[in-house]
CSV table of C-alpha atoms in Angstrom, one decimal:
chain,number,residue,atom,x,y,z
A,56,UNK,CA,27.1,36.4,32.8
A,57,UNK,CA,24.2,36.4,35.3
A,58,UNK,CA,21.2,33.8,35.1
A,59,UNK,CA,17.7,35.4,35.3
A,60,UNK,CA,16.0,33.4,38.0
A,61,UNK,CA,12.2,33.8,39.3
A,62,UNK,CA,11.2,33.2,43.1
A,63,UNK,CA,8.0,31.0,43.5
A,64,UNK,CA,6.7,31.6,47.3
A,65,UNK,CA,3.7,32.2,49.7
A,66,UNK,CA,4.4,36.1,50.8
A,67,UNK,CA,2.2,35.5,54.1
A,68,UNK,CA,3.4,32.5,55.1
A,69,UNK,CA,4.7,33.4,58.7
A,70,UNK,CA,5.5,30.5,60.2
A,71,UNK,CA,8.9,30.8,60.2
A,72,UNK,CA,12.1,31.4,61.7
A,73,UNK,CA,12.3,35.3,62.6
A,74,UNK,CA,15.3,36.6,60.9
A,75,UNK,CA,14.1,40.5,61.2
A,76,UNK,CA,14.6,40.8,64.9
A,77,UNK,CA,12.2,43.6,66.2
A,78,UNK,CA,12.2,45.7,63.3
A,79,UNK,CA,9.6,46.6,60.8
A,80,UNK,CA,6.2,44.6,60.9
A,81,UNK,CA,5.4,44.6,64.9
A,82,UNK,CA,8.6,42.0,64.3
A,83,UNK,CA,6.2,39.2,62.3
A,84,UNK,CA,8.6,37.7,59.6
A,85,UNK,CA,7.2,36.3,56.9
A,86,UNK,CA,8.4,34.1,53.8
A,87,UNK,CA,8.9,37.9,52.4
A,88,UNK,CA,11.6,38.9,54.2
A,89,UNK,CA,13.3,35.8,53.0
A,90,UNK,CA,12.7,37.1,49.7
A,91,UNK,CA,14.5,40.2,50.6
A,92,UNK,CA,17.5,38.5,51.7
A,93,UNK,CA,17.8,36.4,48.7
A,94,UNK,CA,17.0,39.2,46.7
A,95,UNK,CA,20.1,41.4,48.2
A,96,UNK,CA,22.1,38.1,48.0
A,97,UNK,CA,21.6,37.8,43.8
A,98,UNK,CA,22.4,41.5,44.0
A,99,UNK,CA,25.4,42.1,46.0
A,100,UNK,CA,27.3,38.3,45.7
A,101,UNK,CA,26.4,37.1,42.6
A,102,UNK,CA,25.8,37.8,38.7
A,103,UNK,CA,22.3,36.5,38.5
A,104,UNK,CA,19.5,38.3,38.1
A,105,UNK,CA,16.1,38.4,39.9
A,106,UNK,CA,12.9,38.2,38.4
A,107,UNK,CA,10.3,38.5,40.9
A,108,UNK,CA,8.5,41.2,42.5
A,109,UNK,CA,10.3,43.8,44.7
A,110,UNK,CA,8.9,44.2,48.3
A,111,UNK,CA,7.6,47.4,47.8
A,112,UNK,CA,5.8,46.7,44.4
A,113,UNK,CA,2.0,46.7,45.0
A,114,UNK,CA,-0.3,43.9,42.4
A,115,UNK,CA,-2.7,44.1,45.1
A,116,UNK,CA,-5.1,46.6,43.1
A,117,UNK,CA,-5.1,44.2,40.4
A,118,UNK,CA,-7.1,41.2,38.9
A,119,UNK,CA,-5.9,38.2,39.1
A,120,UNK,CA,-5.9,37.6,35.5
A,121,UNK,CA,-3.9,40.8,35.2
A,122,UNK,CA,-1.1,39.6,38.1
A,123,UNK,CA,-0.5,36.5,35.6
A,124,UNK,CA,-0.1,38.2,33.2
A,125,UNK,CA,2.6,40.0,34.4
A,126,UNK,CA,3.9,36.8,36.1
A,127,UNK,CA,3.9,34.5,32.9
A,128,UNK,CA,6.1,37.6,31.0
A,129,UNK,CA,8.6,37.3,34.1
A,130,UNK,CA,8.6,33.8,34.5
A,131,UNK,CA,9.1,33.3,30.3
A,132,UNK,CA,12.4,35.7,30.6
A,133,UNK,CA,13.8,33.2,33.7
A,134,UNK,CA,16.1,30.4,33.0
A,135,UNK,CA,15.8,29.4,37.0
A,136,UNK,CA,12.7,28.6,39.3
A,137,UNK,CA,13.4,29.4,43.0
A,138,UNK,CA,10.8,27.6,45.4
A,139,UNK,CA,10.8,29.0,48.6
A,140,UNK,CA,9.2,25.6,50.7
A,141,UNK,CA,7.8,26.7,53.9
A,142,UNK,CA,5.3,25.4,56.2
A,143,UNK,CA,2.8,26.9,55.6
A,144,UNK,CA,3.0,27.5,52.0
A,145,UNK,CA,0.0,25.1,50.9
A,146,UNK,CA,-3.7,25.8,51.7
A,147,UNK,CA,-4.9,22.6,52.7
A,148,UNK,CA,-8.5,23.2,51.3
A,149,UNK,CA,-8.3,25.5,47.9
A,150,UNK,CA,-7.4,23.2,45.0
A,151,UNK,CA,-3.6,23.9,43.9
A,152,UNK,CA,-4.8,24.9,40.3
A,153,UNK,CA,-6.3,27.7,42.0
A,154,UNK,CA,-3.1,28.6,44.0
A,155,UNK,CA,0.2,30.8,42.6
A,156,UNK,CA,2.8,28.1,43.1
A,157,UNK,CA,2.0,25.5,41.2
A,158,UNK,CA,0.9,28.1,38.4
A,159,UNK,CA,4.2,29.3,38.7
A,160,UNK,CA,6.4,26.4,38.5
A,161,UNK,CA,4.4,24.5,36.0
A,162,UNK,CA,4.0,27.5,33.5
A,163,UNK,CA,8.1,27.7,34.4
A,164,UNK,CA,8.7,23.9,33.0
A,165,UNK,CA,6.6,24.3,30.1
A,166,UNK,CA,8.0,25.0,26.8
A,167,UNK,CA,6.4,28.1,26.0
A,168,UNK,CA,6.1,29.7,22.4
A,169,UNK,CA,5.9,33.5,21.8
A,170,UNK,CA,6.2,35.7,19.0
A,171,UNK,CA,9.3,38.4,19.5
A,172,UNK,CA,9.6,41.8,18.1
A,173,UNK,CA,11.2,40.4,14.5
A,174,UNK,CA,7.7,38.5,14.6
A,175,UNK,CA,10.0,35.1,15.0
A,176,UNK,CA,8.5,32.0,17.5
A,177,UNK,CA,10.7,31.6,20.5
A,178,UNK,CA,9.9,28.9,22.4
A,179,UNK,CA,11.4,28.7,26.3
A,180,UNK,CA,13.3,26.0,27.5
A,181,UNK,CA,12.7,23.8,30.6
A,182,UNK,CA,13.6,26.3,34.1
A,183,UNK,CA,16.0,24.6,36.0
A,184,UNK,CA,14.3,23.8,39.4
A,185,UNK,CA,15.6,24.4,42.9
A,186,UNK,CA,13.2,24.4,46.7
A,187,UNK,CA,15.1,26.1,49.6
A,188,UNK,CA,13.7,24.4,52.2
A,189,UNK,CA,12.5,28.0,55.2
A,190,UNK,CA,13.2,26.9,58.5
A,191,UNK,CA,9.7,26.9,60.7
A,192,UNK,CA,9.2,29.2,63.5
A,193,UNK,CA,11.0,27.0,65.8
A,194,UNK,CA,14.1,27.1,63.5
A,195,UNK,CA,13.4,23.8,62.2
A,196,UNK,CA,13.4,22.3,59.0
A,197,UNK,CA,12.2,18.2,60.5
A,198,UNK,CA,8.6,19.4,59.0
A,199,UNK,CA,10.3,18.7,55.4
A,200,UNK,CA,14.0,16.8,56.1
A,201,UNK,CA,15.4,15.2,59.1
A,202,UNK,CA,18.5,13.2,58.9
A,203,UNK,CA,17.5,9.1,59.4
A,204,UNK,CA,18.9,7.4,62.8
A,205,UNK,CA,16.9,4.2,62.2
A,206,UNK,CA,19.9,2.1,61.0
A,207,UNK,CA,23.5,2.5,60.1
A,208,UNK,CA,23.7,4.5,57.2
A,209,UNK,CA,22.4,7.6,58.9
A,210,UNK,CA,20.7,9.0,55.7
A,211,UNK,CA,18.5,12.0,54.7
A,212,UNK,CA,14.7,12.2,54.5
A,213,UNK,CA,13.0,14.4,52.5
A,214,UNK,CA,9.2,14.4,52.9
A,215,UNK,CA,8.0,14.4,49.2
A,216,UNK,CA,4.6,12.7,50.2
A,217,UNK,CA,3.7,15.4,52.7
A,218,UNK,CA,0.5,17.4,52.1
A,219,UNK,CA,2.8,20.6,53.2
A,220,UNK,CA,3.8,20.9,49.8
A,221,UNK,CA,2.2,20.8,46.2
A,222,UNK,CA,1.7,17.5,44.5
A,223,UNK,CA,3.8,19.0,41.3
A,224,UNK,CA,6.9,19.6,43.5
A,225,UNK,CA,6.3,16.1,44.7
A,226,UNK,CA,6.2,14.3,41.2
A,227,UNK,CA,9.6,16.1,40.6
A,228,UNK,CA,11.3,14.4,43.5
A,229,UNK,CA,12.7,11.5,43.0
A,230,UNK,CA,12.0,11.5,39.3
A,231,UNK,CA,15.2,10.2,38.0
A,232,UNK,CA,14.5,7.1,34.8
A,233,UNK,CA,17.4,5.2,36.6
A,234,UNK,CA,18.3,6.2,39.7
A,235,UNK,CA,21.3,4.8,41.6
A,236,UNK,CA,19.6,3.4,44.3
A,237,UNK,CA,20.2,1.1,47.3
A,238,UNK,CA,18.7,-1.0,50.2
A,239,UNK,CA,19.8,0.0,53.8
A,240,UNK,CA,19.6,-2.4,56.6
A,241,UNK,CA,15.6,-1.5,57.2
A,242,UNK,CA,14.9,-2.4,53.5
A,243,UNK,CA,14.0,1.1,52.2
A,244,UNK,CA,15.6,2.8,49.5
A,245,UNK,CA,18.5,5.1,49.9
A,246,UNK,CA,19.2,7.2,46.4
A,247,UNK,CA,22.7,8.8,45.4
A,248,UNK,CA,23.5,11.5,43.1
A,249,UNK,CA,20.6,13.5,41.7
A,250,UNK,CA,17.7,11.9,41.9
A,251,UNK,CA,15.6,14.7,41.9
A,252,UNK,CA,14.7,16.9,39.4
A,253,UNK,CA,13.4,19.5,42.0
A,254,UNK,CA,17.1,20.3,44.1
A,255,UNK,CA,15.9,20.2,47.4
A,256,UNK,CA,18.6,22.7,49.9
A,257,UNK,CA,18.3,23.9,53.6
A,258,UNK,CA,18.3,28.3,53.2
A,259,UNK,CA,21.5,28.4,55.8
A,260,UNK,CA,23.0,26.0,53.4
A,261,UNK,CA,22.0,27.6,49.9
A,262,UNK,CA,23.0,31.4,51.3
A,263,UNK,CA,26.0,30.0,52.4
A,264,UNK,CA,27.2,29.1,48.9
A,265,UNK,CA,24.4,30.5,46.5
A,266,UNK,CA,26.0,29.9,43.0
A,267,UNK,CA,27.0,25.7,44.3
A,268,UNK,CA,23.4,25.2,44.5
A,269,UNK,CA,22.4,27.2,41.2
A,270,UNK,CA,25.4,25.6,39.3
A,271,UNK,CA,24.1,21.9,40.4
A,272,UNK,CA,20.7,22.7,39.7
A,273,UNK,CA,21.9,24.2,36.1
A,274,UNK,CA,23.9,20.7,35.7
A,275,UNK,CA,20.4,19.4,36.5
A,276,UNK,CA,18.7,20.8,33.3
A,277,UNK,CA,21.3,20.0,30.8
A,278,UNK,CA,20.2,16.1,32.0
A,279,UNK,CA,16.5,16.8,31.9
A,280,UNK,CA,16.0,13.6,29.2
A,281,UNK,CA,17.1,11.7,32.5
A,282,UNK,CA,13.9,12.5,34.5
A,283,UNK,CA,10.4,12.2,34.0
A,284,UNK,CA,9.5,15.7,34.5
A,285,UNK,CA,5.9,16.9,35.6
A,286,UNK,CA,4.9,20.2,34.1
A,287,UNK,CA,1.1,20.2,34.6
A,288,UNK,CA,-0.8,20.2,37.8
């Protein structure tokens, strides 16, 4: 049985790698039209289920109190919370309360009480968290994760200080209560296993193999007592 799995992005966000050739849009890609591939991806190799918004639906006509709304309901039914982390997904100068993300992924790692049709209190459960890390319009993803070359253990880097990215998404990196955690030859830390709450993935890698990436961040969740997990912004 399929998951039901909600995708957090920035829909303008264009600086990234074109994967729509010339078609459509004077050729401008956008974080959208990563969307849409995901989206067919769910559909047509998978079981899960998607829970955002469809490329054609229009919530431009609406409040923004009336676009939460409708977000919150979709966001309450998902069991999953897809960040799609691209470069430009931040603005710099609006406070992140005041910016969908963070809404989103913080009202998706709540624990939310509602009142169902049987007039019973159901109360959500933790989303299981996953950022798949857009390649920039150069086709690079160094702006968020480069691999180390500074000494011999050749590790990865993943950029959780940046200001590219929202300081909740930060918190739940490297989060773990007791990580397994070494020194490498330059004295910094070098983690193992899951040591983030947040599963951080390249897209080539996550398309590649779709349910790996859903399954380890699923094996995440159940473990949740093992992180300190930030829900608010």
């Amino acid at each position: 049985m399929g998951n039901k799995i909600f995708v957090s992005y920035k829909y303008g966000d264009n600086n990234v790698e074109n994967i729509i050739g010339t078609k459509g849009k004077g050729g401008l890609c956008t974080v959208r039209d990563y969307v849409d591939e995901l989206e067919k991806t769910l559909k047509n190799k998978t079981e899960h289920i998607y829970k955002g918004e469809s490329d054609g639906e229009d919530l431009s006509q609406l409040s923004d109190d009336t676009i939460w709304e409708k977000l919150k309901n979709r966001i309450y039914d998902s069991t999953l919370t897809i960040v799609m982390l691209s470069k430009g997904m931040r603005e710099k100068y609006k406070a992140e309360k005041h910016q969908w993300i963070p809404q989103e992924i913080s009202y998706s790692l709540k624990e939310i009480s509602r009142i169902d049709s049987s007039g019973n209190s159901v109360t959500s459960k933790t989303n299981a968290l996953i950022a798949v890390i857009i390649p920039d319009i150069y086709g690079n993803y160094d702006y968020f994760t480069y691999q180390k070359d500074c000494c011999t253990k050749k590790c990865t880097h993943y950029n959780n200080d940046s200001d590219r990215i929202f300081t909740i998404m930060s918190k739940n990196m490297f989060n773990q209560k007791s990580p397994d955690k070494e020194q490498c030859d330059n004295n910094n830390y070098i983690y193992h296993g899951e040591c983030n709450y947040m599963l951080c993935v390249k897209w080539n890698d996550f398309v590649d193999n779709v349910d790996k990436y859903i399954d380890r961040a699923y094996s995440i969740q159940d473990n949740q007592e093992e992180y300190d997990i930030a829900k608010t912004i």
